[in-house]
Coordinates of C-alpha atoms in Angstrom, one line a residue:
X19 CA -17.7 -1.3 41.6
X20 CA -17.6 1.7 39.0
X21 CA -20.6 4.3 39.5
X22 CA -22.2 3.3 36.5
X23 CA -22.3 -0.6 37.4
X24 CA -24.1 0.5 40.3
X25 CA -26.3 2.4 38.8
X26 CA -27.5 -0.3 36.2
X27 CA -27.5 -2.7 39.0
X28 CA -30.4 -0.6 41.0
X29 CA -32.0 0.1 37.7
X30 CA -32.6 -3.3 37.1
X31 CA -33.5 -4.3 40.7
X32 CA -36.4 -1.1 39.9
X33 CA -37.7 -2.7 36.7
X34 CA -38.2 -6.2 38.5
X35 CA -40.1 -5.0 41.2
X36 CA -42.0 -2.7 39.1
X37 CA -42.9 -5.9 36.7
X38 CA -43.9 -7.7 39.9
X39 CA -45.8 -5.4 41.8
X40 CA -48.0 -3.8 38.1
X41 CA -49.3 -7.2 37.2
X42 CA -50.2 -8.3 40.6
X43 CA -53.5 -8.3 42.1
X44 CA -53.7 -5.9 45.5
X45 CA -53.6 -8.8 48.1
X46 CA -54.1 -7.1 51.7
X47 CA -56.6 -4.3 52.1
X48 CA -56.2 -1.9 54.6
X49 CA -59.7 -3.5 56.5
X50 CA -61.3 -6.3 56.4
X51 CA -60.4 -10.0 55.2
X52 CA -59.8 -11.2 51.5
X53 CA -62.6 -13.7 49.4
X54 CA -62.2 -15.0 46.4
X55 CA -65.4 -16.0 44.5
X56 CA -64.0 -18.3 41.4
X57 CA -65.3 -21.3 42.7
X58 CA -68.5 -19.6 44.1
X59 CA -71.5 -20.5 41.9
X60 CA -73.8 -17.4 41.3
X61 CA -77.5 -17.1 40.4
X62 CA -78.0 -17.8 36.9
X63 CA -74.2 -19.4 36.6
X64 CA -72.7 -16.2 35.2
X65 CA -69.0 -14.9 36.0
X66 CA -70.1 -11.5 37.1
X67 CA -71.1 -10.2 41.0
X68 CA -73.8 -7.5 41.6
X69 CA -72.0 -5.1 44.2
X70 CA -73.3 -1.1 44.9
X71 CA -70.8 2.2 44.3
X72 CA -71.3 5.1 44.9
X73 CA -71.7 7.0 41.7
X74 CA -72.5 11.1 42.1
X75 CA -73.7 11.0 45.6
X76 CA -76.1 7.8 44.9
X77 CA -75.5 3.9 45.2
X78 CA -75.5 2.4 41.6
X79 CA -75.5 -1.5 41.1
X80 CA -72.8 -2.4 39.2
X81 CA -71.4 -5.6 37.8
X82 CA -67.7 -6.6 38.5
X83 CA -65.9 -10.0 37.7
X84 CA -66.2 -12.6 40.3
X85 CA -62.7 -14.0 40.1
X86 CA -61.4 -11.1 41.3
X87 CA -60.2 -10.4 45.6
X88 CA -63.1 -8.7 47.5
X89 CA -62.5 -7.3 51.3
X90 CA -65.3 -8.4 53.2
X91 CA -66.1 -8.5 56.8
X92 CA -68.4 -11.1 58.3
X93 CA -71.6 -10.6 60.3
X94 CA -73.3 -13.8 60.5
X95 CA -73.5 -17.5 59.7
X96 CA -72.7 -21.0 61.0
X97 CA -70.9 -24.1 60.1
X98 CA -72.6 -24.1 56.4
X99 CA -73.5 -20.9 55.5
X100 CA -72.2 -16.9 56.3
X101 CA -72.7 -13.7 55.4
X102 CA -70.2 -10.8 54.8
X103 CA -70.7 -7.5 54.2
X104 CA -68.7 -6.5 51.2
X105 CA -66.3 -3.7 51.9
X106 CA -64.2 -3.3 48.7
X107 CA -63.1 -5.0 45.5
X108 CA -59.8 -5.3 43.7
X109 CA -59.3 -3.6 40.0
X110 CA -55.9 -4.2 39.1
X111 CA -54.0 -2.8 42.0
X112 CA -56.7 -0.7 43.7
X113 CA -59.2 -1.6 46.3
X114 CA -62.6 0.2 45.1
X115 CA -64.8 1.0 47.9
X116 CA -68.4 -0.9 47.6
X117 CA -71.5 0.2 49.2
X118 CA -74.6 -1.4 50.9
X119 CA -74.0 -4.9 49.6
X120 CA -74.5 -8.0 51.5
X121 CA -73.0 -11.6 50.0
X122 CA -74.1 -14.7 50.7
X123 CA -72.0 -18.1 50.8
X124 CA -73.5 -21.7 51.5
X125 CA -71.4 -24.6 51.5
X126 CA -72.9 -27.9 50.4
X127 CA -71.2 -31.2 50.1
X128 CA -70.9 -32.7 46.5
X129 CA -71.5 -36.3 46.1
X130 CA -68.1 -38.0 45.6
X131 CA -67.2 -39.6 42.3
X132 CA -67.8 -44.1 42.9
X133 CA -64.4 -45.1 43.1
X134 CA -63.6 -48.2 40.9
X135 CA -62.5 -50.8 42.7
X136 CA -60.6 -54.0 40.9
X137 CA -62.4 -57.7 41.2
X138 CA -61.5 -59.1 44.8
X139 CA -61.3 -62.4 46.5
X140 CA -61.3 -63.9 50.1
X141 CA -57.8 -65.6 51.2
X142 CA -58.4 -69.2 52.2
X143 CA -57.2 -70.6 55.3
X144 CA -53.5 -71.9 54.3
X145 CA -53.2 -70.2 50.6
X146 CA -50.0 -68.3 49.6
X147 CA -49.2 -65.2 47.7
X148 CA -47.7 -67.5 45.2
X149 CA -50.7 -69.5 44.6
X150 CA -53.0 -66.3 44.8
X151 CA -50.8 -64.7 42.2
X152 CA -50.7 -67.6 39.9
X153 CA -54.5 -67.7 39.4
X154 CA -54.6 -63.7 39.1
X155 CA -51.8 -64.2 36.2
X156 CA -49.3 -61.8 37.9
X157 CA -46.1 -62.1 40.0
X158 CA -46.0 -62.3 43.6
X159 CA -44.0 -59.1 43.8
X160 CA -47.6 -57.7 41.7
X161 CA -50.1 -59.2 43.6
X162 CA -48.6 -58.1 47.0
X163 CA -48.3 -54.6 45.7
X164 CA -51.6 -54.5 44.5
X165 CA -52.6 -55.0 48.2
X166 CA -49.7 -52.8 49.8
X167 CA -48.9 -56.0 51.6
X168 CA -45.4 -56.8 53.5
X169 CA -46.2 -60.2 55.1
X170 CA -44.9 -63.3 53.9
X171 CA -48.5 -64.8 53.8
X172 CA -51.5 -63.7 53.6
X173 CA -54.2 -63.7 56.2
X174 CA -57.1 -65.8 55.9
X175 CA -60.5 -64.6 55.3
X176 CA -59.0 -61.3 54.0
X177 CA -60.5 -59.8 51.1
X178 CA -57.9 -58.6 48.6
X179 CA -57.6 -57.1 45.2
X180 CA -56.5 -59.0 42.3
X181 CA -55.7 -56.5 39.9
X182 CA -54.1 -53.0 40.2
X183 CA -56.6 -50.6 42.1
X184 CA -56.9 -47.1 40.3
X185 CA -55.9 -45.5 43.5
X186 CA -53.9 -46.3 46.3
X187 CA -55.7 -48.4 48.4
X188 CA -55.3 -50.8 50.8
X189 CA -58.3 -53.1 52.7
X190 CA -59.0 -52.9 56.3
X191 CA -61.0 -56.7 56.8
X192 CA -60.8 -57.3 60.4
X193 CA -62.5 -54.6 62.3
X194 CA -61.2 -55.0 66.0
X195 CA -58.1 -56.9 65.3
X196 CA -55.3 -54.2 65.7
X197 CA -56.5 -51.5 67.6
X198 CA -54.7 -48.3 67.8
X199 CA -52.7 -47.7 71.1
X200 CA -52.0 -44.0 71.3
X201 CA -54.7 -40.9 72.1
X202 CA -56.5 -39.4 69.0
X203 CA -54.3 -36.2 69.5
X204 CA -51.3 -38.2 68.8
X205 CA -52.8 -40.2 66.0
X206 CA -53.4 -36.6 64.5
X207 CA -49.8 -36.2 63.7
X208 CA -50.0 -39.3 61.5
X209 CA -52.4 -37.9 59.4
X210 CA -52.1 -36.6 56.2
X211 CA -53.9 -33.4 56.2
X212 CA -53.3 -29.5 55.9
X213 CA -51.6 -27.9 59.2
X214 CA -55.0 -25.9 59.6
X215 CA -56.9 -28.4 59.8
X216 CA -54.9 -30.6 62.2
X217 CA -54.4 -27.4 64.5
X218 CA -58.5 -27.1 64.3
X219 CA -59.2 -30.8 65.1
X220 CA -56.5 -30.7 67.9
X221 CA -58.7 -28.0 69.4
X222 CA -62.2 -29.4 68.9
X223 CA -60.9 -32.9 70.5
X224 CA -59.8 -30.7 74.0
X225 CA -63.1 -28.8 74.0
X226 CA -66.0 -30.4 72.4
X227 CA -68.3 -33.7 72.8
X228 CA -68.1 -35.8 69.9
X229 CA -71.4 -37.5 68.4
X230 CA -71.8 -41.1 68.5
X231 CA -72.5 -42.4 64.6
X232 CA -72.8 -45.4 62.9
X233 CA -70.3 -46.0 60.1
X234 CA -71.9 -48.5 57.3
X235 CA -69.8 -50.4 54.7
X236 CA -71.1 -53.1 52.4
X237 CA -70.4 -55.1 50.0
X238 CA -72.1 -53.1 47.6
X239 CA -71.2 -49.8 48.6
X240 CA -68.0 -50.2 51.0
X241 CA -66.9 -47.1 53.1
X242 CA -63.6 -45.2 51.8
X243 CA -61.5 -43.6 54.5
X244 CA -58.9 -40.9 53.5
X245 CA -56.3 -42.4 56.3
X246 CA -56.6 -44.8 58.9
X247 CA -54.4 -45.2 62.1
X248 CA -53.9 -48.8 62.7
X249 CA -52.1 -51.2 65.6
X250 CA -49.4 -51.2 68.2
X251 CA -49.6 -50.3 72.1
X252 CA -46.8 -48.0 72.1
X253 CA -46.0 -44.7 69.5
X254 CA -43.4 -46.7 67.3
X255 CA -45.5 -49.8 66.3
X256 CA -48.5 -47.3 65.2
X257 CA -49.3 -47.5 61.5
X258 CA -50.8 -44.5 59.1
X259 CA -52.2 -45.9 56.0
X260 CA -53.6 -44.0 53.2
X261 CA -57.0 -44.4 51.5
X262 CA -58.4 -47.5 52.6
X263 CA -61.3 -49.9 51.4
X264 CA -63.5 -51.5 54.7
X265 CA -64.4 -54.8 54.4
X266 CA -65.2 -55.7 57.9
X267 CA -64.9 -59.3 59.5
X268 CA -64.7 -59.9 63.4
X269 CA -61.6 -61.1 64.2
X270 CA -62.5 -63.8 65.9
X271 CA -65.1 -65.5 64.0
X272 CA -64.5 -63.8 60.7
X273 CA -68.4 -63.1 60.3
X274 CA -69.1 -60.2 58.2
X275 CA -69.8 -56.8 60.0
X276 CA -71.7 -53.8 58.1
X277 CA -71.7 -51.3 60.6
X278 CA -69.6 -50.0 63.5
X279 CA -69.7 -47.5 65.7
X280 CA -67.5 -44.3 65.6
X281 CA -67.3 -40.8 67.5
X282 CA -67.4 -38.4 65.0
X283 CA -66.0 -34.6 65.5
X284 CA -66.8 -31.3 64.1
X285 CA -66.4 -31.0 60.8
X286 CA -63.4 -28.7 59.5
X287 CA -63.5 -26.7 56.0
X288 CA -60.6 -25.6 54.0
X289 CA -60.3 -24.5 50.7
X290 CA -62.8 -26.9 48.7
X291 CA -63.1 -29.6 50.8
X292 CA -64.5 -30.9 54.2
X293 CA -62.8 -32.8 56.9
X294 CA -64.4 -35.1 58.8
X295 CA -62.5 -36.7 62.3
X296 CA -63.8 -40.3 63.5
X297 CA -62.5 -42.5 66.2
X298 CA -63.9 -46.3 65.8
X299 CA -64.8 -47.4 69.5
X300 CA -64.2 -50.7 69.5
X301 CA -60.7 -50.6 68.5
X302 CA -59.4 -46.6 69.0
X303 CA -58.3 -46.5 65.6
X304 CA -58.8 -42.5 64.7
X305 CA -59.6 -42.0 60.7
X306 CA -61.0 -39.5 58.3
X307 CA -62.6 -38.7 55.4
X308 CA -62.5 -35.8 53.1
X309 CA -65.6 -34.7 50.9
X310 CA -65.6 -32.2 48.5
X311 CA -67.7 -29.0 48.8
X312 CA -69.4 -26.5 46.1
X313 CA -70.3 -23.2 46.9
X314 CA -73.2 -21.1 46.2
X315 CA -73.3 -17.5 46.7
X316 CA -75.4 -14.9 45.9
X317 CA -75.3 -10.6 46.3
X318 CA -77.7 -8.4 47.9
X319 CA -77.4 -4.8 47.2
X320 CA -79.8 -2.7 49.2
X321 CA -80.7 1.0 48.0
X322 CA -82.7 3.2 49.6
X323 CA -85.4 4.3 47.6
X324 CA -87.2 8.5 47.5
X325 CA -90.8 8.1 49.1
X326 CA -93.7 8.2 47.2
X327 CA -94.4 11.3 45.2
X328 CA -97.8 13.1 47.1
X329 CA -100.3 15.4 45.4
X330 CA -99.9 17.8 48.6
X331 CA -96.4 18.5 48.4
X332 CA -93.4 18.5 45.8
X333 CA -91.6 14.9 46.0
X334 CA -88.9 14.7 48.2
X335 CA -85.7 12.7 46.9
X336 CA -84.1 10.4 49.6
X337 CA -81.0 9.6 48.7
X338 CA -79.6 6.5 50.8
X339 CA -76.2 7.3 53.1
X340 CA -73.7 5.7 51.9
X341 CA -71.5 3.0 54.3
X342 CA -68.4 5.0 55.5
X343 CA -65.6 3.2 54.1
X344 CA -62.4 3.0 56.4
X345 CA -60.1 5.6 56.1
X346 CA -57.6 6.6 53.3
X347 CA -54.1 6.4 54.6
X348 CA -51.1 8.8 54.0
X349 CA -49.1 7.7 50.5
X350 CA -46.1 7.4 52.4
X351 CA -47.9 4.5 54.3
X352 CA -46.8 0.9 52.4
X353 CA -47.4 -3.0 53.3
X354 CA -45.8 -4.5 50.9
X355 CA -42.9 -2.3 50.1
X356 CA -41.4 0.8 48.1
X357 CA -38.6 1.8 45.7
X358 CA -37.5 5.4 45.1
X359 CA -35.4 6.9 42.2
X360 CA -34.0 10.6 42.2
X361 CA -31.9 12.9 40.4
X362 CA -30.2 16.0 42.0
X363 CA -28.5 18.8 39.8
X364 CA -26.4 21.2 42.1
X365 CA -24.7 24.4 41.2
X366 CA -22.4 26.6 43.4
X367 CA -20.4 29.5 41.8
X368 CA -17.5 28.9 44.3
X369 CA -16.0 25.7 42.8
X370 CA -14.4 25.0 39.3
X371 CA -16.7 22.4 38.7
X372 CA -19.9 24.5 39.4
X373 CA -22.0 21.7 38.5
X374 CA -22.6 18.4 40.7
X375 CA -24.7 15.4 39.5
X376 CA -26.3 13.0 41.7
X377 CA -28.3 9.6 41.4
X378 CA -30.3 8.6 44.8
X379 CA -32.2 5.2 45.0
X380 CA -33.6 2.3 46.9
X381 CA -35.7 -0.3 47.7
X382 CA -37.4 -1.1 51.4
X383 CA -39.1 -5.0 51.0
X384 CA -41.3 -5.9 53.1
X385 CA -41.9 -9.6 53.0
X386 CA -44.9 -10.4 56.1
X387 CA -44.2 -12.8 58.9
X388 CA -47.8 -13.1 60.2
X389 CA -50.5 -11.3 60.3
X390 CA -54.6 -11.4 61.1
X391 CA -57.4 -8.9 60.1
X392 CA -57.7 -6.2 62.2
X393 CA -55.6 -3.7 63.9
X394 CA -54.9 -4.8 67.6
X395 CA -51.2 -5.7 69.4
X396 CA -48.8 -7.5 67.0
X397 CA -51.7 -8.1 64.1
X398 CA -49.3 -7.7 61.0
X399 CA -45.4 -8.6 61.5
X400 CA -42.9 -8.1 58.5
X401 CA -39.0 -8.4 57.4
X402 CA -37.7 -5.2 56.8
X403 CA -34.9 -5.1 54.1
X404 CA -33.9 -2.1 53.0
X405 CA -30.9 -0.6 50.3
X406 CA -30.1 2.7 49.7
X407 CA -27.4 3.6 46.7
X408 CA -25.9 7.1 45.9
X409 CA -23.7 8.1 43.1
X410 CA -22.5 11.6 43.7
X411 CA -20.8 13.6 41.0
X412 CA -19.3 10.2 39.7
X413 CA -16.6 9.9 42.1
X414 CA -18.3 9.2 45.1
X415 CA -20.3 6.1 46.0
X416 CA -22.2 5.0 48.9
X417 CA -24.6 3.2 50.1
X418 CA -26.3 1.8 53.2
X419 CA -28.4 -1.8 54.2
X420 CA -30.6 -2.7 56.8
X421 CA -32.2 -5.8 57.9
X422 CA -34.7 -5.6 60.5
X423 CA -38.3 -6.9 61.7
X424 CA -41.5 -4.6 62.3
X425 CA -44.6 -5.1 64.0
X426 CA -47.6 -2.8 64.3
X427 CA -48.2 -2.9 67.9
X428 CA -51.1 -0.2 68.2
X429 CA -53.8 0.9 66.4
X430 CA -57.8 1.3 66.5
X431 CA -60.3 -0.8 64.4
X432 CA -61.4 1.8 62.1
X433 CA -57.8 2.7 61.2
X434 CA -57.4 5.7 61.9
X435 CA -54.2 5.5 63.5
X436 CA -51.8 3.1 64.1
X437 CA -48.1 2.7 65.3
X438 CA -45.4 0.2 64.6
X439 CA -41.5 -0.6 66.0
X440 CA -38.9 -1.7 63.8
X441 CA -35.7 -2.8 65.4
X442 CA -32.4 -4.1 63.4
X443 CA -29.0 -3.8 61.9
X444 CA -27.3 -1.4 59.7
X445 CA -24.3 -1.2 57.8
X446 CA -22.7 1.7 55.7
X447 CA -20.2 1.5 52.8
X448 CA -18.8 4.3 50.6
X449 CA -15.8 4.7 48.3
X450 CA -14.7 8.1 46.7
X451 CA -12.4 8.5 44.0
X452 CA -9.9 11.7 44.0
X453 CA -6.6 13.2 42.0
X454 CA -3.6 13.7 44.4
X455 CA -1.2 15.9 42.8
X456 CA 2.5 16.0 43.3
X457 CA 4.9 18.7 42.7
X458 CA 7.9 16.7 40.7
X459 CA 9.6 20.0 39.6
X460 CA 8.1 23.8 39.9
X461 CA 6.9 23.2 36.2
X462 CA 6.1 19.3 36.3
X463 CA 3.1 18.6 38.4
X464 CA 2.0 14.6 38.6
X465 CA -1.4 13.5 38.9
X466 CA -2.6 10.2 40.3
X467 CA -5.9 8.8 40.6
X468 CA -6.3 7.0 43.8
X469 CA -9.6 6.3 46.0
X470 CA -10.2 5.9 49.7
X471 CA -12.9 3.5 51.4
X472 CA -14.8 3.9 54.7
X473 CA -17.6 1.8 56.4
X474 CA -19.5 1.1 59.3
X475 CA -22.4 -1.0 61.3
X476 CA -24.2 -0.8 64.1
X477 CA -28.0 -1.1 65.7
X478 CA -30.9 0.8 64.7
X479 CA -34.6 1.3 66.3
X480 CA -37.5 3.0 64.1
X481 CA -40.9 4.0 65.1
X482 CA -43.5 4.8 62.5
X483 CA -47.3 5.0 61.9
X484 CA -50.1 6.8 60.6
X485 CA -52.6 9.4 62.0
X486 CA -55.8 11.1 61.2
X487 CA -55.9 13.5 58.4
X488 CA -53.3 11.4 56.0
X489 CA -51.1 12.0 58.8
X490 CA -47.8 9.8 58.8
X491 CA -44.8 9.9 61.1
X492 CA -41.3 8.2 61.8
X493 CA -38.5 8.7 64.0
X494 CA -35.2 6.7 63.8
X495 CA -32.4 6.2 66.2
X496 CA -28.8 4.8 65.2
X497 CA -25.9 3.4 66.9
X498 CA -22.6 2.1 65.4
X499 CA -18.9 1.7 65.0
X500 CA -18.4 5.2 63.5
X501 CA -21.8 6.7 65.0
X502 CA -22.0 7.9 68.6
X503 CA -25.6 8.3 67.8
X504 CA -28.1 9.4 64.7
X505 CA -31.4 11.0 65.5
X506 CA -34.1 11.7 63.1
X507 CA -37.6 12.2 62.1
X508 CA -40.8 13.4 60.1
X509 CA -44.5 13.9 60.5
X510 CA -46.3 14.8 57.7
X511 CA -50.2 15.6 58.0
X512 CA -53.1 16.5 54.9
X513 CA -55.7 18.0 56.3
X514 CA -58.5 18.7 53.5
X515 CA -56.9 20.9 50.7
X516 CA -53.4 21.5 52.9
X517 CA -50.2 20.2 52.8
X518 CA -48.0 20.2 55.8
X519 CA -44.3 18.5 56.1
X520 CA -41.4 18.7 59.2
X521 CA -38.1 16.7 59.2
X522 CA -35.4 17.0 61.6
X523 CA -32.3 15.0 61.5
X524 CA -29.0 15.1 63.7
X525 CA -25.8 12.7 63.7
X526 CA -22.6 12.8 65.5
X527 CA -19.7 11.0 64.4
X528 CA -16.9 9.8 66.7
X529 CA -13.3 10.4 66.2
X530 CA -12.1 7.6 64.0
X531 CA -9.0 6.2 61.8
X532 CA -9.5 5.5 58.7
X533 CA -7.1 3.4 56.3
X534 CA -6.3 4.1 53.0
X535 CA -3.7 4.5 50.5
X536 CA -1.4 2.7 52.6
X537 CA -2.0 5.2 55.5
X538 CA -3.9 5.8 58.7
X539 CA -5.3 9.2 59.1
X540 CA -7.4 10.6 62.0
X541 CA -10.6 12.2 61.4
X542 CA -11.9 14.2 63.8
X543 CA -15.6 13.7 65.1
X544 CA -18.4 15.9 63.7
X545 CA -22.3 16.9 63.8
X546 CA -24.5 17.3 60.8
X547 CA -28.0 18.9 61.2
X548 CA -30.9 19.1 59.0
X549 CA -34.1 20.6 59.2
X550 CA -37.1 21.0 56.4
X551 CA -40.1 22.5 56.5
X552 CA -42.8 22.4 54.0
X553 CA -46.4 24.1 53.7
X554 CA -48.5 23.7 50.6
X555 CA -51.7 23.3 48.6
X556 CA -53.5 20.7 47.0
X557 CA -55.4 22.8 44.1
X558 CA -56.5 18.9 42.8
X559 CA -56.8 15.5 44.5
X560 CA -53.4 14.3 42.6
X561 CA -51.2 17.3 43.0
X562 CA -49.6 18.8 45.7
X563 CA -47.9 22.1 45.5
X564 CA -45.5 23.5 48.4
X565 CA -43.1 26.2 49.4
X566 CA -40.0 25.1 51.4
X567 CA -37.3 26.6 54.1
X568 CA -34.3 24.5 54.4
X569 CA -31.1 25.0 57.0
X570 CA -28.1 22.9 57.2
X571 CA -25.6 23.0 59.7
X572 CA -22.0 20.8 60.1
X573 CA -19.4 21.2 62.9
X574 CA -15.9 19.9 63.3
X575 CA -12.5 20.6 64.4
X576 CA -11.3 21.1 60.7
X577 CA -14.5 22.8 58.9
X578 CA -18.1 23.9 59.6
X579 CA -20.7 25.4 57.4
X580 CA -24.6 27.2 57.6
X581 CA -26.5 26.9 54.5
X582 CA -30.4 28.2 54.8
X583 CA -32.8 29.3 52.3
X584 CA -36.2 28.8 50.8
X585 CA -37.4 26.3 48.3
X586 CA -40.1 25.1 46.2
X587 CA -41.7 21.7 44.8
X588 CA -44.4 19.4 44.0
X589 CA -45.6 16.1 44.2
X590 CA -48.1 14.1 41.8
X591 CA -49.6 11.4 42.5
X592 CA -50.9 9.2 39.8
X593 CA -52.6 6.7 42.0
X594 CA -51.8 5.7 45.6
X595 CA -48.9 3.6 44.5
X596 CA -47.1 5.5 42.0
X597 CA -45.8 9.1 42.6
X598 CA -43.3 11.7 40.7
X599 CA -41.8 14.6 42.4
X600 CA -39.7 17.7 41.7
X601 CA -37.8 20.2 43.5
X602 CA -35.9 23.5 43.8
X603 CA -33.8 25.1 46.6
X604 CA -31.8 28.2 47.1
X605 CA -29.4 28.7 49.8
X606 CA -28.2 32.2 49.2
X607 CA -24.7 33.6 50.8
X608 CA -24.0 30.3 52.6
X609 CA -21.1 30.2 54.7
X610 CA -18.2 28.0 54.7
X611 CA -15.4 28.0 57.3
X612 CA -12.0 26.3 57.3
X613 CA -11.2 26.3 60.9
X614 CA -7.1 25.0 60.3
X615 CA -6.3 28.2 58.1
X616 CA -9.4 30.8 59.2
X617 CA -10.7 31.2 55.4
X618 CA -14.1 32.0 55.1
X619 CA -16.0 31.5 52.0
X620 CA -19.7 32.9 50.8
X621 CA -21.7 31.8 48.1
X622 CA -25.2 30.5 46.7
X623 CA -26.2 27.5 46.1
X624 CA -28.9 26.2 44.2
X625 CA -30.4 21.9 43.9
X626 CA -32.5 21.1 41.2
X627 CA -34.4 17.3 41.6
X628 CA -36.8 14.8 40.2
X629 CA -38.0 11.7 41.4
X630 CA -40.1 8.7 41.0
X631 CA -41.6 6.5 43.8
X632 CA -43.5 3.2 43.6
X633 CA -45.0 1.4 46.6
X634 CA -47.1 -1.5 46.9

């Protein structure tokens, strides 16, 4: 694969991820949980919500659209009402802190729309489906389909539909004629409800005492169940009906029944519906009813007013103390993913081709596996997919690919610090093109372009996290087929207007055989060490200026070098997600040693770089 093909693929990947991140709403706040008020009716029926925001050291009431996401924490409520403290609202892709604002949401049941049922009639003793179909003016298949019937003959005294219902419905005629023969907890598995509702019902059945209630169903106002579990002494015989209309008769004397006793369990609210679970006492049939909900909300912004003016002394103005939002975390800490693209120009006057151009890029994507509000052990887990690609001076292409899993295992409730662990596997691939020169005659030299390849794979472990003062740290340990070990890490902290960063990497590669050009060549073991220290200031909130010092060293049986020198750089952070950076490094009088012939070279080296990062 040519270097420009790799670069084109990488640029396309950056464009795709940028597009999806720029136009997406911010999803996971660093604190609290997310609620959306799009379906909540606010006072006056408007589309705006009033919240408090700190403006020029004072709490000010502002209006924000209610259809956005809000970060909240619950401070009170019951089964039908909940009170939240609003922490932040989503604007574009950023969470904007909110002060002194409470949000009340009340849930009420809507009156369900009446179901338009088709005409019905009672089956006479001895009647067949064919006779009933002829009376209805339809085919026998149609009349059976109208009633979800599978038997050869209709049951006497059963009430059946004579036309197609507008909904998929069945009729429950004989209240105690076909009891369910399995436990209610087993009946739940047959009910077509969301898994969250099913899980809560399983918990309720095991811990709560249900209420006994009368379930009414009359000719003029029949009861409609959203599901009914029916019949059989064994699991294989039990049936699950969908929407069912109740026309109850006694199974023995066929007399009409207008009510049955049922056990009613605590309702479960999910989305726009409330789910009621019932079990009819006489027949043990389980059923549920889904009721639509309406949400009514209101916000209350409490602003502490200054005391009244006194004639005895000058007025004293009291400004409300704002609620302290959870601390801002390091720009290196991302929860959804990050991509980066860097360009480097290197100059060393010892070479004929003194200028070298390189492009480095990558993507780390963190699709979430699970998570819940808070900072406790294993409160958030993600898959880690990481791709790094480098194109150096057009003739050397390499890439490293990782697949792992990350879990945040320690942390505090305020979000001041957090620690995560990430194990996984890695694969390295590299290709380098070169020209082989062969002396055909003393005056004729044959030049031939060739390429060599090598790769490796192994496992890695990574520890990373955040600390107070915008601190961020990570450490990675790797082992593999061509690697005895690699250990590296860095720590960044930004107290106030200052900026500090230190990083160190050490890699010890094994002696190995590499195959290329039809030959097997042996490469000696080598060791690479890289250290960088930075110290800087933040003259404005978005800009970091720093000075740096680098020390690089390499050792093997055939080659070694020591490069050291100062540098400088900057970072400009447009917001929490976008960052542009630049650097310059000067390593004066660097030393390279060819250990096979004893040659020692001294030269000055310069690096210039520019890059762009985007996290989400």
